[in-house]
Coordinates of C-alpha atoms in Angstrom, one line a residue:
M22 CA 152.9 160.3 -110.6
A23 CA 152.3 164.0 -109.9
K24 CA 148.7 163.3 -109.0
G25 CA 149.7 160.4 -106.6
K26 CA 152.4 162.6 -105.0
S27 CA 149.9 165.4 -104.4
L28 CA 147.4 163.0 -102.8
R29 CA 150.1 161.7 -100.4
I30 CA 151.1 165.3 -99.5
G31 CA 147.4 166.1 -98.8
A32 CA 146.9 163.1 -96.7
G33 CA 150.0 164.0 -94.7
I34 CA 148.8 167.5 -94.1
F35 CA 145.4 166.1 -92.9
V36 CA 147.0 163.7 -90.4
A37 CA 149.1 166.6 -89.1
M38 CA 146.1 168.7 -88.6
I39 CA 144.3 165.9 -86.6
I40 CA 147.4 165.5 -84.4
L41 CA 147.6 169.3 -83.7
L42 CA 143.8 169.4 -83.0
I43 CA 144.1 166.6 -80.4
G44 CA 147.0 168.5 -78.8
F45 CA 145.0 171.7 -78.6
I46 CA 142.0 169.8 -77.0
G47 CA 144.4 168.5 -74.4
V48 CA 145.9 171.9 -73.7
F49 CA 142.6 173.8 -73.4
N50 CA 140.8 170.9 -71.6
V51 CA 137.8 171.0 -74.0
T52 CA 134.9 169.0 -72.6
A53 CA 133.2 166.7 -75.2
L54 CA 129.7 167.7 -76.2
S55 CA 128.5 164.2 -75.5
K56 CA 129.4 164.5 -71.9
A57 CA 127.9 167.7 -70.4
P58 CA 129.0 168.7 -66.9
D59 CA 125.5 168.0 -65.6
D60 CA 125.8 164.3 -66.6
T61 CA 128.6 163.8 -64.1
Q62 CA 126.5 164.9 -61.1
P63 CA 124.5 162.3 -59.2
I64 CA 120.8 162.6 -59.5
M65 CA 119.0 163.8 -56.4
F66 CA 115.4 163.0 -55.7
R67 CA 113.2 165.4 -53.7
P68 CA 109.5 165.6 -53.0
D69 CA 109.3 169.5 -53.0
I70 CA 110.1 170.2 -56.7
I71 CA 108.0 172.8 -58.4
T72 CA 108.7 173.2 -62.1
F73 CA 108.3 176.5 -64.0
D74 CA 108.2 176.4 -67.8
N75 CA 107.3 180.1 -68.5
M76 CA 110.3 180.4 -70.8
A77 CA 109.0 178.0 -73.4
A78 CA 108.4 180.9 -75.9
F79 CA 112.0 182.2 -75.7
G80 CA 114.0 180.6 -78.5
K81 CA 117.1 178.9 -77.0
L82 CA 115.4 178.2 -73.7
E83 CA 112.3 176.7 -75.2
K84 CA 113.1 173.2 -73.9
T85 CA 114.4 174.4 -70.5
K86 CA 112.5 174.5 -67.2
A87 CA 113.3 176.2 -63.9
I88 CA 113.4 174.0 -60.9
F89 CA 112.2 175.5 -57.5
L90 CA 112.8 173.6 -54.3
H91 CA 110.0 174.7 -52.0
D92 CA 111.1 173.1 -48.7
Q93 CA 114.6 174.5 -49.1
H94 CA 113.2 178.0 -49.3
T95 CA 110.8 177.4 -46.4
D96 CA 113.7 176.2 -44.2
A97 CA 115.8 179.2 -45.2
L98 CA 113.0 181.6 -44.2
E99 CA 112.4 179.9 -40.9
K100 CA 116.1 180.4 -39.9
K101 CA 115.5 184.1 -40.4
N102 CA 112.2 184.0 -38.4
K103 CA 110.2 184.7 -41.6
D104 CA 107.1 182.8 -42.8
C105 CA 105.2 182.0 -46.0
F106 CA 103.9 185.5 -46.3
V107 CA 107.2 186.7 -47.6
C108 CA 106.3 185.1 -50.9
H109 CA 102.5 184.7 -50.7
K110 CA 99.9 187.4 -50.4
T111 CA 96.6 187.1 -48.5
E112 CA 93.0 187.8 -49.6
D113 CA 89.9 187.6 -47.3
G114 CA 92.1 186.2 -44.6
R115 CA 93.4 183.3 -46.7
M116 CA 96.9 182.8 -48.0
S117 CA 97.1 182.7 -51.8
Q118 CA 99.0 179.7 -53.3
K119 CA 100.2 181.9 -56.1
F120 CA 103.6 183.5 -55.9
M121 CA 103.6 187.3 -55.2
R122 CA 100.1 187.7 -56.8
L123 CA 96.4 187.0 -56.2
K124 CA 95.1 186.6 -59.7
D125 CA 96.2 184.9 -62.9
V126 CA 98.4 187.1 -65.2
T127 CA 99.8 186.8 -68.7
R128 CA 102.9 184.7 -69.4
G129 CA 105.0 187.8 -69.8
E130 CA 103.9 189.3 -66.6
L131 CA 104.4 186.0 -64.7
T132 CA 107.9 185.7 -66.0
K133 CA 108.7 189.2 -64.8
I134 CA 107.3 188.5 -61.4
Y135 CA 109.5 185.4 -61.0
C136 CA 112.6 186.9 -62.4
D137 CA 112.4 190.3 -60.6
N138 CA 111.5 188.9 -57.2
C139 CA 113.7 185.8 -57.1
T140 CA 116.8 187.4 -58.4
K141 CA 116.3 190.5 -56.2
C142 CA 116.1 188.4 -53.1
H143 CA 119.2 186.4 -54.1
K144 CA 121.2 189.5 -55.0
E145 CA 120.4 191.1 -51.6
M146 CA 121.6 188.0 -49.8
I147 CA 124.8 187.8 -51.8
A148 CA 125.4 191.5 -51.1
A149 CA 125.0 190.7 -47.4
G150 CA 127.7 188.0 -47.7
E151 CA 125.2 185.2 -47.4
K152 CA 124.9 182.1 -49.6
A153 CA 122.0 182.4 -52.1
G154 CA 120.4 180.9 -55.2
P155 CA 121.1 181.7 -58.8
V156 CA 120.9 185.2 -60.3
K157 CA 121.4 184.4 -64.0
C158 CA 118.9 182.8 -66.5
D159 CA 121.0 179.8 -67.4
E160 CA 121.6 179.0 -63.7
C161 CA 117.8 178.4 -63.2
H162 CA 116.8 177.1 -66.6
K163 CA 118.7 173.9 -67.4
E164 CA 118.0 171.4 -70.2
R165 CA 118.9 168.4 -68.0
P166 CA 118.3 169.3 -64.3
W167 CA 120.1 166.9 -61.9
I168 CA 117.3 167.1 -59.4
Q169 CA 114.2 165.0 -60.0
S170 CA 110.9 164.7 -58.3
S171 CA 110.2 161.9 -55.8
R172 CA 106.7 163.3 -55.0
V173 CA 104.1 160.7 -54.2
P174 CA 100.3 161.5 -54.2
M175 CA 98.6 162.3 -51.0
G176 CA 95.0 161.5 -50.1
F177 CA 92.6 161.0 -47.2
D178 CA 92.0 157.5 -46.0
K179 CA 89.3 156.7 -43.4
S180 CA 91.8 157.2 -40.6
L181 CA 93.1 160.6 -41.6
H182 CA 89.5 161.8 -42.4
Y183 CA 88.3 160.8 -39.0
R184 CA 91.2 162.6 -37.3
H185 CA 90.3 165.8 -39.1
Y186 CA 86.6 165.2 -38.4
R187 CA 87.4 164.8 -34.7
A188 CA 89.8 167.9 -34.7
Q189 CA 87.1 170.1 -36.2
E190 CA 84.6 168.9 -33.6
N191 CA 82.4 167.2 -36.2
K192 CA 81.9 170.3 -38.3
C193 CA 82.0 169.2 -41.9
D194 CA 81.5 172.7 -43.3
R195 CA 85.1 173.5 -42.6
C196 CA 86.1 171.5 -45.7
H197 CA 82.9 170.4 -47.6
H198 CA 81.1 172.9 -49.8
E199 CA 79.1 173.3 -53.0
Y200 CA 78.8 176.1 -55.4
D201 CA 75.7 178.2 -55.9
K202 CA 75.6 179.5 -59.5
K203 CA 73.1 182.3 -58.8
S204 CA 74.9 183.9 -55.9
Q205 CA 78.3 182.7 -57.2
K206 CA 79.2 181.7 -53.7
L207 CA 80.2 178.6 -51.9
F208 CA 77.8 177.1 -49.3
Y209 CA 77.6 174.0 -47.1
A210 CA 74.9 171.4 -48.1
K211 CA 74.4 169.2 -45.0
G212 CA 73.9 165.6 -45.9
K213 CA 75.4 166.0 -49.4
E214 CA 79.1 165.8 -48.4
G215 CA 81.3 164.1 -50.9
T216 CA 85.0 163.8 -51.8
C217 CA 86.7 166.9 -53.1
R218 CA 87.6 165.0 -56.3
Y219 CA 84.0 164.9 -57.4
C220 CA 84.2 168.6 -58.4
H221 CA 87.9 169.3 -58.4
K222 CA 89.5 167.4 -61.3
E223 CA 93.2 166.8 -62.2
K224 CA 93.2 170.1 -64.2
T225 CA 91.4 173.4 -63.7
E226 CA 88.2 173.4 -65.7
G227 CA 85.9 176.2 -66.9
D228 CA 86.5 180.0 -66.8
G229 CA 85.2 183.1 -65.1
A230 CA 82.5 182.4 -62.5
E231 CA 82.2 178.8 -63.6
K232 CA 85.9 178.1 -63.1
V233 CA 86.7 175.0 -61.0
I234 CA 90.3 174.9 -59.8
S235 CA 92.3 171.7 -59.9
M236 CA 92.4 169.2 -57.1
R237 CA 96.0 170.0 -56.5
F238 CA 95.4 173.7 -56.2
A239 CA 92.2 173.3 -54.1
S240 CA 93.9 171.0 -51.6
H241 CA 96.9 173.2 -51.1
L242 CA 94.6 176.3 -50.8
S243 CA 92.5 174.7 -48.1
C244 CA 94.9 172.3 -46.3
V245 CA 98.0 174.5 -46.1
D246 CA 96.0 177.6 -45.2
C247 CA 94.3 175.7 -42.4
H248 CA 97.5 174.3 -41.1
Q249 CA 99.0 177.8 -41.2
Q250 CA 96.2 179.2 -39.1
M251 CA 96.4 176.4 -36.6
R252 CA 100.1 177.0 -36.2
E253 CA 99.6 180.7 -35.6
K254 CA 97.2 179.8 -32.8
K255 CA 99.8 177.5 -31.3
V256 CA 97.7 174.4 -32.0
D257 CA 99.0 171.1 -33.3
A258 CA 98.4 170.9 -37.0
G259 CA 99.4 169.1 -40.1
P260 CA 102.5 169.7 -42.1
L261 CA 103.5 172.9 -44.0
R262 CA 106.5 171.5 -45.8
C263 CA 106.0 169.5 -49.1
A264 CA 107.8 166.5 -47.6
G265 CA 105.3 166.3 -44.8
C266 CA 102.6 165.1 -47.2
H267 CA 104.4 164.0 -50.4
D268 CA 107.5 162.1 -49.1
A269 CA 107.0 158.3 -49.0
K270 CA 108.9 157.9 -45.7
E271 CA 107.0 160.8 -44.0
Q272 CA 103.6 159.3 -45.1
L273 CA 104.5 156.1 -43.1
K274 CA 104.8 158.3 -40.0
I275 CA 101.2 159.5 -40.2
E276 CA 99.3 158.2 -37.2
K277 CA 96.7 155.5 -38.0
V278 CA 93.5 155.2 -36.0
K279 CA 92.9 151.5 -35.5
H280 CA 89.1 151.6 -35.0
V281 CA 87.6 154.3 -37.1
P282 CA 83.9 154.8 -36.4
R283 CA 81.6 154.4 -39.4
L284 CA 81.3 157.6 -41.4
K285 CA 77.6 158.6 -41.4
R286 CA 76.3 159.9 -44.6
G287 CA 72.7 158.5 -44.6
Q288 CA 73.9 155.3 -46.3
P289 CA 72.0 152.0 -45.7
D290 CA 73.4 149.0 -43.9
N291 CA 71.9 146.8 -46.7
V292 CA 70.4 147.6 -50.0
I293 CA 68.8 146.0 -53.0
I294 CA 70.8 146.9 -56.2
K295 CA 68.3 147.4 -59.0
T296 CA 68.3 149.1 -62.4
G297 CA 66.4 152.2 -61.6
D298 CA 64.9 152.1 -65.1
K299 CA 61.9 154.4 -65.1
K300 CA 60.6 153.0 -68.5
G301 CA 60.1 149.6 -66.9
R302 CA 62.5 147.7 -69.0
I303 CA 63.2 144.3 -67.5
A304 CA 66.8 143.3 -66.8
R305 CA 68.0 139.8 -67.7
M306 CA 68.9 139.0 -64.1
E307 CA 67.1 139.6 -60.8
R308 CA 68.0 142.2 -58.2
V309 CA 71.2 141.9 -56.0
P310 CA 71.0 142.2 -52.2
F311 CA 74.2 144.1 -51.2
D312 CA 75.7 144.3 -47.7
H313 CA 76.8 148.0 -47.9
K314 CA 78.1 148.2 -44.3
S315 CA 80.5 145.3 -44.7
H316 CA 81.9 146.6 -47.9
E317 CA 82.6 150.0 -46.2
E318 CA 84.9 148.1 -43.8
Y319 CA 86.8 146.5 -46.7
N320 CA 87.8 149.8 -48.4
D321 CA 89.6 153.0 -47.3
T322 CA 87.5 155.4 -49.3
C323 CA 84.0 155.5 -50.9
R324 CA 85.6 156.4 -54.2
V325 CA 86.6 152.8 -54.8
C326 CA 83.0 152.2 -55.8
H327 CA 81.4 155.6 -56.1
L328 CA 83.6 157.2 -58.8
A329 CA 81.5 160.3 -59.7
S330 CA 79.2 160.8 -56.7
L331 CA 77.8 159.1 -53.7
E332 CA 74.5 158.4 -55.4
S333 CA 73.2 155.1 -56.7
C334 CA 75.2 153.5 -59.6
A335 CA 72.0 153.7 -61.6
T336 CA 72.2 157.5 -61.5
C337 CA 75.0 157.4 -64.1
H338 CA 74.6 153.9 -65.6
S339 CA 71.5 152.6 -67.2
L340 CA 70.6 149.2 -68.8
T341 CA 71.4 150.6 -72.3
G342 CA 74.2 153.1 -71.5
P343 CA 75.0 156.3 -69.6
I344 CA 72.2 158.6 -68.4
K345 CA 71.9 161.5 -70.9
A346 CA 71.6 164.0 -68.1
T347 CA 75.1 163.1 -66.9
K348 CA 78.5 162.6 -68.5
N349 CA 79.8 160.3 -65.8
G350 CA 78.6 157.1 -67.4
K351 CA 81.3 157.1 -70.1
E352 CA 79.3 154.9 -72.4
I353 CA 79.3 152.1 -69.8
T354 CA 76.1 150.1 -69.2
L355 CA 74.9 149.2 -65.8
E356 CA 75.7 145.5 -66.4
T357 CA 79.2 146.3 -67.5
A358 CA 79.8 148.7 -64.6
F359 CA 79.3 145.8 -62.2
H360 CA 81.0 143.0 -64.2
K361 CA 83.9 144.8 -65.8
H362 CA 87.1 142.7 -65.5
G363 CA 90.3 144.3 -64.3
H364 CA 88.6 147.4 -62.9
Q365 CA 88.7 148.0 -59.2
S366 CA 85.4 149.9 -59.1
S367 CA 83.4 146.9 -60.5
C368 CA 82.3 144.0 -58.3
I369 CA 83.9 141.4 -60.6
G370 CA 87.1 143.4 -61.0
C371 CA 87.5 144.0 -57.2
H372 CA 86.9 140.3 -56.4
E373 CA 89.4 139.3 -59.0
S374 CA 92.0 141.5 -57.5
K375 CA 91.7 139.6 -54.2
Q376 CA 92.6 136.4 -56.2
Q377 CA 96.2 137.8 -56.5
D378 CA 96.8 137.1 -52.9
K379 CA 99.3 134.3 -52.6
N380 CA 96.8 132.1 -50.8
C381 CA 94.5 132.3 -53.8
A382 CA 97.0 132.8 -56.7
G383 CA 98.0 129.1 -56.8
C384 CA 94.7 128.2 -58.4
H385 CA 93.4 131.4 -59.9
A386 CA 96.6 132.5 -61.7
F387 CA 96.1 129.6 -64.2
M388 CA 92.4 129.9 -64.6
T389 CA 91.4 131.5 -67.9
K390 CA 89.1 134.5 -67.5
T391 CA 87.1 133.5 -70.6
R392 CA 85.9 130.3 -69.0
Q393 CA 82.1 130.1 -68.9
Q394 CA 80.8 129.7 -65.4
E395 CA 77.9 127.5 -64.5
S396 CA 74.7 129.4 -64.4
F397 CA 74.1 128.7 -60.7
A398 CA 77.2 130.8 -59.9
C399 CA 75.2 133.9 -60.8
L400 CA 72.9 133.1 -57.9
R401 CA 75.6 133.9 -55.4
C402 CA 74.8 137.5 -56.1
H403 CA 71.5 137.6 -57.9
M404 CA 68.3 136.7 -56.1
I405 CA 66.4 133.6 -57.1
P406 CA 63.6 134.6 -59.5
L407 CA 60.2 134.9 -57.9
P408 CA 57.4 132.6 -59.3
E409 CA 55.5 135.7 -60.4
R410 CA 56.6 139.2 -61.0
T411 CA 55.0 141.5 -58.4
G412 CA 56.3 144.8 -59.7
E413 CA 58.7 147.1 -58.0
L414 CA 59.4 146.4 -54.3
S415 CA 58.5 149.1 -51.9
T416 CA 61.4 150.8 -50.1
T417 CA 60.4 149.2 -46.8
K418 CA 60.1 145.7 -48.3
A419 CA 63.4 146.1 -50.2
A420 CA 65.3 147.1 -47.1
K421 CA 63.8 144.2 -45.1
M422 CA 64.7 141.7 -47.8
A423 CA 68.3 143.2 -48.0
R424 CA 68.7 142.7 -44.3
M425 CA 67.5 139.1 -44.5
M426 CA 69.6 138.0 -47.4
P427 CA 73.0 137.5 -45.7
Q428 CA 71.4 135.1 -43.2
L429 CA 69.4 133.3 -45.9
W430 CA 72.6 132.9 -48.0
K431 CA 74.5 131.5 -45.0
E432 CA 71.8 128.9 -44.2
T433 CA 71.1 128.0 -47.9
F434 CA 74.5 128.2 -49.5
G435 CA 76.9 127.9 -46.5
P436 CA 80.1 126.1 -47.4
I437 CA 80.1 122.3 -46.7
Y438 CA 83.3 120.5 -47.4
K439 CA 82.5 116.8 -47.2
V440 CA 84.0 115.6 -50.5
N441 CA 85.8 112.2 -50.3
V442 CA 89.3 113.3 -51.1
P443 CA 91.8 110.4 -51.1
K444 CA 94.7 110.6 -48.7
T445 CA 97.4 110.1 -51.4
V446 CA 97.5 109.7 -55.2
V447 CA 100.4 107.9 -56.8
L448 CA 101.4 109.4 -60.2
R449 CA 102.8 106.6 -62.4
D450 CA 102.3 108.2 -65.8
L451 CA 105.9 109.5 -66.1
V452 CA 108.0 106.8 -64.6
N453 CA 111.4 106.9 -66.3
Q454 CA 114.3 108.6 -64.6
Y455 CA 112.4 108.9 -61.3
E456 CA 110.3 106.8 -59.1
P457 CA 106.5 107.3 -59.1
A458 CA 105.5 110.6 -57.3
E459 CA 103.3 110.3 -54.3
Y460 CA 100.9 113.2 -54.1
P461 CA 99.5 114.1 -50.6
H462 CA 96.1 114.8 -52.0
R463 CA 94.1 115.2 -48.7
K464 CA 96.8 117.2 -47.0
V465 CA 96.8 119.8 -49.9
F466 CA 93.0 119.9 -49.9
D467 CA 92.9 120.6 -46.1
A468 CA 95.5 123.3 -46.5
M469 CA 93.4 125.0 -49.1
V470 CA 90.4 124.9 -46.8
K471 CA 92.4 126.3 -43.9
K472 CA 93.7 129.2 -46.0
M473 CA 90.1 130.4 -46.5
D474 CA 89.4 130.7 -42.8
D475 CA 90.3 134.4 -42.7
S476 CA 88.5 135.3 -46.0
K477 CA 84.7 135.7 -46.0
L478 CA 84.9 136.4 -49.8
A479 CA 86.7 133.0 -50.4
Q480 CA 84.3 131.1 -48.2
Y481 CA 81.3 132.7 -49.8
F482 CA 82.3 131.9 -53.4
H483 CA 83.7 128.5 -52.6
Y484 CA 80.3 127.4 -51.4
D485 CA 80.8 123.8 -52.6
D486 CA 83.7 121.5 -51.8
T487 CA 84.0 120.6 -55.5
M488 CA 84.7 124.3 -56.2
L489 CA 88.2 123.7 -54.7
C490 CA 88.8 120.8 -57.0
L491 CA 88.6 123.1 -60.1
G492 CA 91.9 124.7 -59.2
C493 CA 93.7 121.6 -60.5
H494 CA 90.9 119.7 -62.3
H495 CA 90.1 122.5 -64.6
N496 CA 87.8 122.3 -67.7
T497 CA 85.8 119.5 -66.1
P498 CA 82.4 119.6 -64.4
A499 CA 82.5 120.1 -60.6
A500 CA 82.2 116.6 -59.3
G501 CA 83.5 114.4 -56.5
K502 CA 85.4 112.1 -58.9
P503 CA 87.0 114.1 -61.7
P504 CA 88.8 112.3 -64.6
R505 CA 92.5 111.6 -64.6
C506 CA 94.8 114.2 -66.1
A507 CA 96.0 111.7 -68.8
N508 CA 92.4 111.6 -70.1
C509 CA 93.0 115.1 -71.7
H510 CA 96.8 115.6 -71.7
D511 CA 98.6 113.3 -74.1
K512 CA 102.1 111.9 -73.7
P513 CA 104.1 113.9 -74.7
F514 CA 101.6 116.3 -76.4
N515 CA 98.9 116.4 -79.1
E516 CA 100.4 117.9 -82.2
N517 CA 96.9 118.8 -83.4
N518 CA 96.3 120.9 -80.3
L519 CA 99.5 122.8 -79.5
F520 CA 97.8 125.0 -76.9
R521 CA 97.2 122.0 -74.6
P522 CA 100.5 120.9 -72.9
G523 CA 101.5 117.3 -72.7
L524 CA 101.2 115.3 -69.6
M525 CA 104.6 116.2 -68.2
G526 CA 104.1 119.9 -69.1
S527 CA 100.7 119.9 -67.4
F528 CA 102.0 118.4 -64.2
H529 CA 104.9 120.8 -63.9
Q530 CA 103.0 123.9 -65.0
Q531 CA 100.2 123.1 -62.5
C532 CA 102.2 121.9 -59.5
L533 CA 105.4 124.1 -59.8
G534 CA 103.3 127.1 -61.0
C535 CA 101.1 126.8 -57.9
H536 CA 104.1 126.5 -55.5
Q537 CA 105.8 129.5 -57.1
K538 CA 102.7 131.7 -56.9
M539 CA 102.0 130.7 -53.3
G540 CA 105.6 130.9 -52.2
V541 CA 105.9 127.2 -51.3
E542 CA 109.7 127.1 -51.8
K543 CA 110.1 123.7 -50.2
Y544 CA 108.6 121.9 -53.2
L545 CA 110.3 123.5 -56.2
G546 CA 113.1 121.1 -56.9
C547 CA 112.8 117.7 -58.8
T548 CA 113.8 115.5 -55.8
S549 CA 111.3 117.2 -53.5
C550 CA 108.6 115.2 -55.3
H551 CA 110.5 112.5 -57.1
K552 CA 112.9 109.9 -55.9
E553 CA 115.7 109.0 -58.4
R554 CA 115.4 105.4 -59.7
K555 CA 118.2 103.1 -58.9
K556 CA 120.3 101.8 -61.8
G557 CA 119.0 98.6 -63.2
S558 CA 115.6 99.0 -61.6

């Protein structure tokens, strides 16, 4: 009894303590740990965020980062008629992108530079009665900052490149340079201009004289400095604020040149793609004539194809793997480089990406990528084998053959659509709840042909009218009279082949799937194709 009584007394005391604790929480307005004050603030997205994580080595602040809003500070300085040189020093007439220094320093020294200069400026403004930024550590370094970056990458398309080329009066040396290891100086190599990204990677590489700064640092060092100099000369120039380049809405405001003259870099109009194998190893397929000039028009940058340099693909990729003298091949053979699925830089991958257009997706979305093509499809790119091997073509003969091939292709393989497509086909296989469906076969075929009018790529690879039939009549030889769907698709399905849909499933997957991919909303409901059967009929 005594033991039970003591337990009841203990429980009563515990309940009383809980009630008192709740009361005290209410009196002192304690904020629950699960709901920090920062969580209540709406998240703001800005393109000008610079993150400093120098404090990672300092215990409690090891997971905190300081957020710096660059445009906000630029605007504040402009109101006081001050410029970038308040925070950035100059060397050899160029503004350094580093804050209050010209060279790299240790983590401790860098922390002191930021803390001393930033807090000093803020304290001076507060003393003058002005609104200013934080002056305490925990006001800068927050675990969950409520401001997040909306920065989008910036690059040069053909239009923007041409505008700079024109503004610099065709002087490429203003931006393009190479590095001479002996003199340890930059120099301009005429005729060898390439994208900055060929040398400047995502992160800074090397050290000392061999150090190559990151693309981000290099572009800001050159672009911002040039814009700054142009502004000082009262000449129209590009943006100085982060948002001018890295805000999505601001990027849409950049002027586009409609007709950009061809960028001259000594590239051929037409070329024969070959292995470049000096050991004389024979490839399985013949050479490929390539219309270089046309492909330039289809892309906004040379980097779509030329990933590492503007040299021949065979410079980095060989028949058996990457060239030992380079590290750019990444264990990819020449054949794979051209035929790699899902990669925009390969011929096959780029062509496949065009199939995602809604005019093409109706057929291609349901075609398996593992399907073995007919051997003659290879001849759309590869030359027809010569009766006898005559060795390597001379440069003159190769160029002449490359120029002739587009016209030869057009005359030999030009699309001819004369297949006898029936006007209508009545589908009676699934008559039950609905009347037989009448399929406007000829109308659909003609619509497919019309959609290819604006695509040279589609016209070129759909060189035979029966090629269009394969979109629906898959897994059958290309022929003018393909077999009925019911020849392969059972009713309702074949239990021994569950990966092959039944007849109803095949019709609805093919027809409705095509309409959805192509945005044909008119024919998505049941009654758009079927008429309901009358009772008793």
